[in-house]
Amino acid sequence: MGKIISIVNQKGGVGKTTTAINLAASLAVLEYKTLVVDADPQANTTSGLGFDPQNVKLGLYEVMINDTQAKEALFKTEFEYLDVLPSTIDLVGAEIELINLPNRERIMKHALEKIKGEYDFIIIDCSPSLGLITTNALTASDSVIIPVQCEYFALEGLGKLLNTVKIVQAGLNPDLQIEGLLLTMYDMRLRLSNQVVEEVKMHFQQLVFDTIIQRNTRLSEAPSFGKPVIAHDAECKGTVNYLNLAKELLQKNGMTKLNQQFEPQSLN
């Protein structure tokens, strides 16, 4: 039975989509069957994996609003072990349309339950908001990964997000866990980046992933080619960082194969 992980933070520009695409691709390269669910109306995960959202006829909107079966809306990517459930701009309207539906917070959960057994991991890329779509994602998930950028105001809004997770745990999904906080956009040349790393680790301790995602040009430009970074440049820092994150995630979940040991990275 696959593990469902939401990538969530109500702040934009913290690396949610980058993490969803590249963590999923890294798990797929390590031969774990992985599905990415694009739960953001901006559809950047969809386009970042090489699909034009304007050409998507069936996506998450149709699955949640029109009772389309999730398996009918899946796209195969260039990676053998990686599929995507795409998004379109139509998803903007889903927030309003969901309001009057029964069990409105559990619609995504029911949809994904039918295909959960076919995957090792289902990664949900959430929009930068805490609306009904994100609530659906949290209700459907086993755990959450929270990207935190190594920049000023990094911890701003984090308390509100953690409170939302507690509300979901209390009323909708008592089994929801925090998989970890992921430090992103780290620049070793900046004292501020190092201060943020220290501050986040001091506040959240064992909840913080050892892997840190460094700023990397190849990582930033990969989406414009419609590819995960590992398909764009297999040896760049961004690729190494996300492979390390995938291995650390596997190790945390007791799923590591002998040749996939996680090694804590050096930031030098």
PDB file of N, CA, C and O in Angstrom, residues 172-204:
ATOM      1  N   LEU A 172     -10.163  15.292  11.020  1.00  0.00           N
ATOM      2  CA  LEU A 172     -10.318  14.620   9.732  1.00  0.00           C
ATOM      3  C   LEU A 172      -9.358  13.447   9.516  1.00  0.00           C
ATOM      4  O   LEU A 172      -9.711  12.467   8.857  1.00  0.00           O
ATOM      5  N   ASN A 173      -8.142  13.573  10.056  1.00  0.00           N
ATOM      6  CA  ASN A 173      -7.135  12.556   9.754  1.00  0.00           C
ATOM      7  C   ASN A 173      -6.187  12.407  10.945  1.00  0.00           C
ATOM      8  O   ASN A 173      -5.096  12.959  10.962  1.00  0.00           O
ATOM      9  N   PRO A 174      -6.602  11.631  11.958  1.00  0.00           N
ATOM     10  CA  PRO A 174      -5.787  11.506  13.173  1.00  0.00           C
ATOM     11  C   PRO A 174      -4.431  10.844  12.941  1.00  0.00           C
ATOM     12  O   PRO A 174      -3.533  10.956  13.774  1.00  0.00           O
ATOM     13  N   ASP A 175      -4.270  10.158  11.804  1.00  0.00           N
ATOM     14  CA  ASP A 175      -3.009   9.459  11.526  1.00  0.00           C
ATOM     15  C   ASP A 175      -1.996  10.324  10.786  1.00  0.00           C
ATOM     16  O   ASP A 175      -0.885   9.869  10.499  1.00  0.00           O
ATOM     17  N   LEU A 176      -2.357  11.561  10.468  1.00  0.00           N
ATOM     18  CA  LEU A 176      -1.456  12.438   9.719  1.00  0.00           C
ATOM     19  C   LEU A 176      -0.196  12.743  10.534  1.00  0.00           C
ATOM     20  O   LEU A 176      -0.278  13.147  11.684  1.00  0.00           O
ATOM     21  N   GLN A 177       0.953  12.531   9.917  1.00  0.00           N
ATOM     22  CA  GLN A 177       2.239  12.782  10.575  1.00  0.00           C
ATOM     23  C   GLN A 177       2.998  13.880   9.831  1.00  0.00           C
ATOM     24  O   GLN A 177       2.754  14.124   8.650  1.00  0.00           O
ATOM     25  N   ILE A 178       3.933  14.514  10.525  1.00  0.00           N
ATOM     26  CA  ILE A 178       4.864  15.418   9.841  1.00  0.00           C
ATOM     27  C   ILE A 178       6.090  14.603   9.464  1.00  0.00           C
ATOM     28  O   ILE A 178       6.843  14.136  10.326  1.00  0.00           O
ATOM     29  N   GLU A 179       6.260  14.384   8.165  1.00  0.00           N
ATOM     30  CA  GLU A 179       7.406  13.607   7.665  1.00  0.00           C
ATOM     31  C   GLU A 179       8.697  14.367   7.947  1.00  0.00           C
ATOM     32  O   GLU A 179       9.711  13.781   8.315  1.00  0.00           O
ATOM     33  N   GLY A 180       8.629  15.688   7.760  1.00  0.00           N
ATOM     34  CA  GLY A 180       9.812  16.486   8.063  1.00  0.00           C
ATOM     35  C   GLY A 180       9.746  17.868   7.446  1.00  0.00           C
ATOM     36  O   GLY A 180       8.972  18.129   6.528  1.00  0.00           O
ATOM     37  N   LEU A 181      10.563  18.773   7.995  1.00  0.00           N
ATOM     38  CA  LEU A 181      10.763  20.090   7.401  1.00  0.00           C
ATOM     39  C   LEU A 181      11.986  20.005   6.498  1.00  0.00           C
ATOM     40  O   LEU A 181      13.024  19.452   6.890  1.00  0.00           O
ATOM     41  N   LEU A 182      11.852  20.549   5.302  1.00  0.00           N
ATOM     42  CA  LEU A 182      12.923  20.471   4.311  1.00  0.00           C
ATOM     43  C   LEU A 182      13.467  21.867   4.047  1.00  0.00           C
ATOM     44  O   LEU A 182      12.752  22.743   3.557  1.00  0.00           O
ATOM     45  N   LEU A 183      14.725  22.085   4.365  1.00  0.00           N
ATOM     46  CA  LEU A 183      15.352  23.379   4.113  1.00  0.00           C
ATOM     47  C   LEU A 183      15.714  23.487   2.638  1.00  0.00           C
ATOM     48  O   LEU A 183      16.382  22.608   2.080  1.00  0.00           O
ATOM     49  N   THR A 184      15.249  24.566   1.993  1.00  0.00           N
ATOM     50  CA  THR A 184      15.458  24.747   0.557  1.00  0.00           C
ATOM     51  C   THR A 184      16.146  26.088   0.274  1.00  0.00           C
ATOM     52  O   THR A 184      16.208  26.952   1.139  1.00  0.00           O
ATOM     53  N   MET A 185      16.634  26.221  -0.953  1.00  0.00           N
ATOM     54  CA  MET A 185      17.247  27.478  -1.431  1.00  0.00           C
ATOM     55  C   MET A 185      18.416  27.904  -0.554  1.00  0.00           C
ATOM     56  O   MET A 185      18.630  29.091  -0.295  1.00  0.00           O
ATOM     57  N   TYR A 186      19.187  26.942  -0.119  1.00  0.00           N
ATOM     58  CA  TYR A 186      20.348  27.217   0.741  1.00  0.00           C
ATOM     59  C   TYR A 186      21.514  27.739  -0.100  1.00  0.00           C
ATOM     60  O   TYR A 186      21.853  27.165  -1.135  1.00  0.00           O
ATOM     61  N   ASP A 187      22.111  28.832   0.339  1.00  0.00           N
ATOM     62  CA  ASP A 187      23.287  29.396  -0.313  1.00  0.00           C
ATOM     63  C   ASP A 187      24.389  29.488   0.734  1.00  0.00           C
ATOM     64  O   ASP A 187      24.329  30.317   1.647  1.00  0.00           O
ATOM     65  N   MET A 188      25.398  28.624   0.594  1.00  0.00           N
ATOM     66  CA  MET A 188      26.441  28.530   1.616  1.00  0.00           C
ATOM     67  C   MET A 188      27.233  29.834   1.773  1.00  0.00           C
ATOM     68  O   MET A 188      27.880  30.060   2.795  1.00  0.00           O
ATOM     69  N   ARG A 189      27.156  30.714   0.750  1.00  0.00           N
ATOM     70  CA  ARG A 189      27.916  31.973   0.813  1.00  0.00           C
ATOM     71  C   ARG A 189      27.241  33.011   1.705  1.00  0.00           C
ATOM     72  O   ARG A 189      27.855  34.002   2.095  1.00  0.00           O
ATOM     73  N   LEU A 190      25.965  32.794   1.998  1.00  0.00           N
ATOM     74  CA  LEU A 190      25.203  33.785   2.762  1.00  0.00           C
ATOM     75  C   LEU A 190      25.127  33.421   4.231  1.00  0.00           C
ATOM     76  O   LEU A 190      24.712  32.316   4.593  1.00  0.00           O
ATOM     77  N   ARG A 191      25.504  34.370   5.080  1.00  0.00           N
ATOM     78  CA  ARG A 191      25.406  34.138   6.522  1.00  0.00           C
ATOM     79  C   ARG A 191      23.955  33.907   6.923  1.00  0.00           C
ATOM     80  O   ARG A 191      23.670  33.096   7.813  1.00  0.00           O
ATOM     81  N   LEU A 192      23.025  34.606   6.251  1.00  0.00           N
ATOM     82  CA  LEU A 192      21.603  34.455   6.558  1.00  0.00           C
ATOM     83  C   LEU A 192      21.148  33.007   6.377  1.00  0.00           C
ATOM     84  O   LEU A 192      20.409  32.470   7.199  1.00  0.00           O
ATOM     85  N   SER A 193      21.586  32.358   5.284  1.00  0.00           N
ATOM     86  CA  SER A 193      21.213  30.958   5.036  1.00  0.00           C
ATOM     87  C   SER A 193      21.631  30.070   6.202  1.00  0.00           C
ATOM     88  O   SER A 193      20.866  29.227   6.676  1.00  0.00           O
ATOM     89  N   ASN A 194      22.863  30.278   6.679  1.00  0.00           N
ATOM     90  CA  ASN A 194      23.353  29.473   7.794  1.00  0.00           C
ATOM     91  C   ASN A 194      22.606  29.764   9.086  1.00  0.00           C
ATOM     92  O   ASN A 194      22.354  28.862   9.890  1.00  0.00           O
ATOM     93  N   GLN A 195      22.226  31.032   9.266  1.00  0.00           N
ATOM     94  CA  GLN A 195      21.448  31.398  10.465  1.00  0.00           C
ATOM     95  C   GLN A 195      20.076  30.728  10.445  1.00  0.00           C
ATOM     96  O   GLN A 195      19.592  30.256  11.483  1.00  0.00           O
ATOM     97  N   VAL A 196      19.441  30.696   9.253  1.00  0.00           N
ATOM     98  CA  VAL A 196      18.118  30.068   9.136  1.00  0.00           C
ATOM     99  C   VAL A 196      18.216  28.571   9.423  1.00  0.00           C
ATOM    100  O   VAL A 196      17.385  27.997  10.135  1.00  0.00           O
ATOM    101  N   VAL A 197      19.253  27.928   8.879  1.00  0.00           N
ATOM    102  CA  VAL A 197      19.458  26.490   9.145  1.00  0.00           C
ATOM    103  C   VAL A 197      19.556  26.245  10.653  1.00  0.00           C
ATOM    104  O   VAL A 197      18.897  25.351  11.203  1.00  0.00           O
ATOM    105  N   GLU A 198      20.365  27.059  11.328  1.00  0.00           N
ATOM    106  CA  GLU A 198      20.540  26.897  12.777  1.00  0.00           C
ATOM    107  C   GLU A 198      19.236  27.131  13.525  1.00  0.00           C
ATOM    108  O   GLU A 198      18.893  26.385  14.456  1.00  0.00           O
ATOM    109  N   GLU A 199      18.505  28.171  13.116  1.00  0.00           N
ATOM    110  CA  GLU A 199      17.262  28.524  13.802  1.00  0.00           C
ATOM    111  C   GLU A 199      16.203  27.431  13.635  1.00  0.00           C
ATOM    112  O   GLU A 199      15.542  27.029  14.600  1.00  0.00           O
ATOM    113  N   VAL A 200      16.038  26.940  12.405  1.00  0.00           N
ATOM    114  CA  VAL A 200      15.030  25.908  12.150  1.00  0.00           C
ATOM    115  C   VAL A 200      15.387  24.622  12.897  1.00  0.00           C
ATOM    116  O   VAL A 200      14.523  23.982  13.517  1.00  0.00           O
ATOM    117  N   LYS A 201      16.663  24.250  12.870  1.00  0.00           N
ATOM    118  CA  LYS A 201      17.082  23.022  13.567  1.00  0.00           C
ATOM    119  C   LYS A 201      16.942  23.165  15.079  1.00  0.00           C
ATOM    120  O   LYS A 201      16.617  22.201  15.773  1.00  0.00           O
ATOM    121  N   MET A 202      17.158  24.378  15.587  1.00  0.00           N
ATOM    122  CA  MET A 202      17.010  24.616  17.025  1.00  0.00           C
ATOM    123  C   MET A 202      15.538  24.494  17.432  1.00  0.00           C
ATOM    124  O   MET A 202      15.214  23.888  18.456  1.00  0.00           O
ATOM    125  N   HIS A 203      14.630  25.052  16.605  1.00  0.00           N
ATOM    126  CA  HIS A 203      13.205  25.034  16.922  1.00  0.00           C
ATOM    127  C   HIS A 203      12.586  23.644  16.742  1.00  0.00           C
ATOM    128  O   HIS A 203      11.738  23.232  17.532  1.00  0.00           O
ATOM    129  N   PHE A 204      12.982  22.954  15.671  1.00  0.00           N
ATOM    130  CA  PHE A 204      12.253  21.740  15.281  1.00  0.00           C
ATOM    131  C   PHE A 204      13.072  20.455  15.385  1.00  0.00           C
ATOM    132  O   PHE A 204      12.528  19.366  15.210  1.00  0.00           O
TER     133      PHE A 204
END
